[in-house]
Amino acid sequence: MLDGSRNLKIWDCIIPGLPKTAWENGRYKLTVLFSKYHPIVPPICAFWNTIYHPNVMMGSGIVVMDLLEDSWNTSFTITDILISINRLLAYPEMENPVNEEALQCFIYNREEFDVEARIASLETREEEGDYP
């Protein structure tokens, strides 16, 4: 854990931005919280950084995606989850938005959306000292 604790139900992870996307060069901190009912119940995943994205709740940073809800399967691994979230950054789930403004921007003004993603990427690089 980044804070030195050994709570196996709380994982602090870093997701790199996908190359050749607006998210590239960013390193995005994410906390994965496993409940006592895991793997029956999916974990809660939340970004530390401000992420302007259709599938990320503003303020809390909680990721909302089908894999962590209706499509959850007890066989999914942490690797499956992190790869899916990594891909989600570049390819939002249009049918499952929690940030309608970001969704509209993604659909109707992709250039502006990509600028917001690049700003988030720059902010993560400014915080590099906090990363392992």
PDB file of C-alpha atoms in Angstrom:
ATOM      1  CA  MET A   1       0.000   0.000   0.000  1.00  0.00           C
ATOM      2  CA  LEU A   2       1.147   3.539  -0.663  1.00  0.00           C
ATOM      3  CA  ASP A   3       0.598   4.466   2.984  1.00  0.00           C
ATOM      4  CA  GLY A   4       2.552   1.457   4.274  1.00  0.00           C
ATOM      5  CA  SER A   5      -0.493  -0.357   5.660  1.00  0.00           C
ATOM      6  CA  ARG A   6      -1.186  -4.019   5.057  1.00  0.00           C
ATOM      7  CA  ASN A   7      -4.971  -4.003   4.694  1.00  0.00           C
ATOM      8  CA  LEU A   8      -5.490  -6.556   1.926  1.00  0.00           C
ATOM      9  CA  LYS A   9      -8.994  -5.219   1.259  1.00  0.00           C
ATOM     10  CA  ILE A  10      -7.661  -1.819   0.130  1.00  0.00           C
ATOM     11  CA  TRP A  11      -5.357  -1.729  -2.891  1.00  0.00           C
ATOM     12  CA  ASP A  12      -3.715   1.446  -4.166  1.00  0.00           C
ATOM     13  CA  CYS A  13      -2.834   1.048  -7.823  1.00  0.00           C
ATOM     14  CA  ILE A  14      -1.483   3.123 -10.687  1.00  0.00           C
ATOM     15  CA  ILE A  15      -2.928   2.862 -14.179  1.00  0.00           C
ATOM     16  CA  PRO A  16      -0.843   4.208 -17.058  1.00  0.00           C
ATOM     17  CA  GLY A  17      -2.610   6.070 -19.847  1.00  0.00           C
ATOM     18  CA  LEU A  18      -2.930   4.137 -23.095  1.00  0.00           C
ATOM     19  CA  PRO A  19      -0.456   5.145 -25.812  1.00  0.00           C
ATOM     20  CA  LYS A  20      -1.808   7.185 -28.712  1.00  0.00           C
ATOM     21  CA  THR A  21      -4.783   8.425 -26.683  1.00  0.00           C
ATOM     22  CA  ALA A  22      -5.418  11.697 -24.878  1.00  0.00           C
ATOM     23  CA  TRP A  23      -4.580   9.825 -21.652  1.00  0.00           C
ATOM     24  CA  GLU A  24      -1.062   8.753 -22.664  1.00  0.00           C
ATOM     25  CA  ASN A  25       1.854   9.711 -20.405  1.00  0.00           C
ATOM     26  CA  GLY A  26      -0.483   9.997 -17.423  1.00  0.00           C
ATOM     27  CA  ARG A  27      -0.262   7.776 -14.375  1.00  0.00           C
ATOM     28  CA  TYR A  28      -3.602   7.584 -12.637  1.00  0.00           C
ATOM     29  CA  LYS A  29      -3.845   6.622  -8.973  1.00  0.00           C
ATOM     30  CA  LEU A  30      -6.748   4.346  -8.217  1.00  0.00           C
ATOM     31  CA  THR A  31      -7.944   2.758  -4.995  1.00  0.00           C
ATOM     32  CA  VAL A  32      -9.674  -0.615  -5.200  1.00  0.00           C
ATOM     33  CA  LEU A  33     -11.825  -1.437  -2.162  1.00  0.00           C
ATOM     34  CA  PHE A  34     -12.792  -5.070  -1.697  1.00  0.00           C
ATOM     35  CA  SER A  35     -15.773  -5.745   0.573  1.00  0.00           C
ATOM     36  CA  LYS A  36     -16.002  -8.678   2.942  1.00  0.00           C
ATOM     37  CA  TYR A  37     -18.333 -10.220   0.334  1.00  0.00           C
ATOM     38  CA  HIS A  38     -15.735 -10.249  -2.428  1.00  0.00           C
ATOM     39  CA  PRO A  39     -15.653 -12.006  -4.898  1.00  0.00           C
ATOM     40  CA  ILE A  40     -19.449 -12.279  -4.851  1.00  0.00           C
ATOM     41  CA  VAL A  41     -19.672  -8.469  -4.804  1.00  0.00           C
ATOM     42  CA  PRO A  42     -17.377  -6.463  -7.110  1.00  0.00           C
ATOM     43  CA  PRO A  43     -14.892  -4.013  -5.632  1.00  0.00           C
ATOM     44  CA  ILE A  44     -15.365  -0.254  -5.622  1.00  0.00           C
ATOM     45  CA  CYS A  45     -12.731   1.527  -7.707  1.00  0.00           C
ATOM     46  CA  ALA A  46     -12.043   5.239  -7.329  1.00  0.00           C
ATOM     47  CA  PHE A  47      -9.463   7.575  -8.858  1.00  0.00           C
ATOM     48  CA  TRP A  48      -7.474   9.878  -6.601  1.00  0.00           C
ATOM     49  CA  ASN A  49      -7.009  12.420  -9.374  1.00  0.00           C
ATOM     50  CA  THR A  50      -9.762  14.555 -10.849  1.00  0.00           C
ATOM     51  CA  ILE A  51     -10.828  12.658 -13.960  1.00  0.00           C
ATOM     52  CA  TYR A  52     -13.187  14.316 -16.452  1.00  0.00           C
ATOM     53  CA  HIS A  53     -14.847  11.239 -17.892  1.00  0.00           C
ATOM     54  CA  PRO A  54     -18.390   9.988 -18.602  1.00  0.00           C
ATOM     55  CA  ASN A  55     -17.901   6.919 -16.381  1.00  0.00           C
ATOM     56  CA  VAL A  56     -16.198   8.598 -13.416  1.00  0.00           C
ATOM     57  CA  MET A  57     -18.196  10.369 -10.714  1.00  0.00           C
ATOM     58  CA  MET A  58     -17.079  13.945 -10.179  1.00  0.00           C
ATOM     59  CA  GLY A  59     -15.919  14.526  -6.635  1.00  0.00           C
ATOM     60  CA  SER A  60     -15.607  10.911  -5.498  1.00  0.00           C
ATOM     61  CA  GLY A  61     -13.717   9.571  -8.529  1.00  0.00           C
ATOM     62  CA  ILE A  62     -15.727   6.331  -8.389  1.00  0.00           C
ATOM     63  CA  VAL A  63     -15.602   4.351 -11.626  1.00  0.00           C
ATOM     64  CA  VAL A  64     -18.961   3.162 -12.937  1.00  0.00           C
ATOM     65  CA  MET A  65     -18.759   0.502 -15.612  1.00  0.00           C
ATOM     66  CA  ASP A  66     -20.609  -2.612 -16.631  1.00  0.00           C
ATOM     67  CA  LEU A  67     -17.780  -4.929 -15.582  1.00  0.00           C
ATOM     68  CA  LEU A  68     -18.132  -3.684 -11.986  1.00  0.00           C
ATOM     69  CA  GLU A  69     -21.909  -3.946 -12.034  1.00  0.00           C
ATOM     70  CA  ASP A  70     -24.164  -6.085 -14.234  1.00  0.00           C
ATOM     71  CA  SER A  71     -21.356  -8.025 -15.930  1.00  0.00           C
ATOM     72  CA  TRP A  72     -19.476  -8.806 -12.725  1.00  0.00           C
ATOM     73  CA  ASN A  73     -18.203 -12.368 -12.529  1.00  0.00           C
ATOM     74  CA  THR A  74     -16.474 -13.951  -9.538  1.00  0.00           C
ATOM     75  CA  SER A  75     -13.689 -15.170 -11.817  1.00  0.00           C
ATOM     76  CA  PHE A  76     -12.526 -11.619 -12.660  1.00  0.00           C
ATOM     77  CA  THR A  77      -9.072 -10.826 -11.339  1.00  0.00           C
ATOM     78  CA  ILE A  78      -7.532  -7.537 -10.291  1.00  0.00           C
ATOM     79  CA  THR A  79      -5.674  -7.619 -13.609  1.00  0.00           C
ATOM     80  CA  ASP A  80      -8.986  -7.888 -15.480  1.00  0.00           C
ATOM     81  CA  ILE A  81     -10.344  -4.926 -13.533  1.00  0.00           C
ATOM     82  CA  LEU A  82      -7.319  -2.680 -14.045  1.00  0.00           C
ATOM     83  CA  ILE A  83      -7.030  -3.459 -17.764  1.00  0.00           C
ATOM     84  CA  SER A  84     -10.743  -2.746 -18.203  1.00  0.00           C
ATOM     85  CA  ILE A  85     -10.498   0.591 -16.378  1.00  0.00           C
ATOM     86  CA  ASN A  86      -7.410   1.487 -18.393  1.00  0.00           C
ATOM     87  CA  ARG A  87      -9.301   0.819 -21.619  1.00  0.00           C
ATOM     88  CA  LEU A  88     -12.391   2.621 -20.309  1.00  0.00           C
ATOM     89  CA  LEU A  89     -10.464   5.888 -20.107  1.00  0.00           C
ATOM     90  CA  ALA A  90     -10.035   5.921 -23.903  1.00  0.00           C
ATOM     91  CA  TYR A  91     -13.280   4.143 -24.752  1.00  0.00           C
ATOM     92  CA  PRO A  92     -16.123   5.251 -22.445  1.00  0.00           C
ATOM     93  CA  GLU A  93     -19.260   3.187 -21.960  1.00  0.00           C
ATOM     94  CA  MET A  94     -21.817   5.498 -23.540  1.00  0.00           C
ATOM     95  CA  GLU A  95     -24.784   3.599 -22.104  1.00  0.00           C
ATOM     96  CA  ASN A  96     -23.591   3.903 -18.498  1.00  0.00           C
ATOM     97  CA  PRO A  97     -22.625   7.567 -17.881  1.00  0.00           C
ATOM     98  CA  VAL A  98     -22.463   9.163 -14.444  1.00  0.00           C
ATOM     99  CA  ASN A  99     -21.036  12.436 -15.753  1.00  0.00           C
ATOM    100  CA  GLU A 100     -23.488  13.603 -18.411  1.00  0.00           C
ATOM    101  CA  GLU A 101     -21.495  16.752 -19.158  1.00  0.00           C
ATOM    102  CA  ALA A 102     -18.372  14.720 -19.951  1.00  0.00           C
ATOM    103  CA  LEU A 103     -20.441  12.365 -22.104  1.00  0.00           C
ATOM    104  CA  GLN A 104     -21.900  15.239 -24.142  1.00  0.00           C
ATOM    105  CA  CYS A 105     -18.430  16.727 -24.535  1.00  0.00           C
ATOM    106  CA  PHE A 106     -17.032  13.356 -25.660  1.00  0.00           C
ATOM    107  CA  ILE A 107     -19.801  12.944 -28.248  1.00  0.00           C
ATOM    108  CA  TYR A 108     -20.132  16.497 -29.562  1.00  0.00           C
ATOM    109  CA  ASN A 109     -16.769  18.150 -28.881  1.00  0.00           C
ATOM    110  CA  ARG A 110     -14.099  15.460 -28.821  1.00  0.00           C
ATOM    111  CA  GLU A 111     -11.254  17.978 -29.112  1.00  0.00           C
ATOM    112  CA  GLU A 112     -12.327  19.700 -25.885  1.00  0.00           C
ATOM    113  CA  PHE A 113     -12.759  16.341 -24.168  1.00  0.00           C
ATOM    114  CA  ASP A 114      -9.235  15.324 -25.193  1.00  0.00           C
ATOM    115  CA  VAL A 115      -7.874  18.627 -23.854  1.00  0.00           C
ATOM    116  CA  GLU A 116      -9.477  17.863 -20.468  1.00  0.00           C
ATOM    117  CA  ALA A 117      -7.917  14.374 -20.522  1.00  0.00           C
ATOM    118  CA  ARG A 118      -4.502  15.837 -21.322  1.00  0.00           C
ATOM    119  CA  ILE A 119      -4.860  18.297 -18.433  1.00  0.00           C
ATOM    120  CA  ALA A 120      -5.528  15.352 -16.100  1.00  0.00           C
ATOM    121  CA  SER A 121      -2.454  13.634 -17.544  1.00  0.00           C
ATOM    122  CA  LEU A 122      -0.294  16.704 -16.872  1.00  0.00           C
ATOM    123  CA  GLU A 123      -1.605  16.932 -13.310  1.00  0.00           C
ATOM    124  CA  THR A 124      -0.618  13.322 -12.635  1.00  0.00           C
ATOM    125  CA  ARG A 125       2.925  14.040 -13.837  1.00  0.00           C
ATOM    126  CA  GLU A 126       3.148  17.052 -11.509  1.00  0.00           C
ATOM    127  CA  GLU A 127       2.325  14.720  -8.600  1.00  0.00           C
ATOM    128  CA  GLU A 128       4.960  12.124  -9.569  1.00  0.00           C
ATOM    129  CA  GLY A 129       6.732  12.580  -6.244  1.00  0.00           C
ATOM    130  CA  ASP A 130       3.749  10.978  -4.488  1.00  0.00           C
ATOM    131  CA  TYR A 131       3.944   7.796  -6.590  1.00  0.00           C
ATOM    132  CA  PRO A 132       5.945   4.697  -5.779  1.00  0.00           C
TER     133      PRO A 132
END
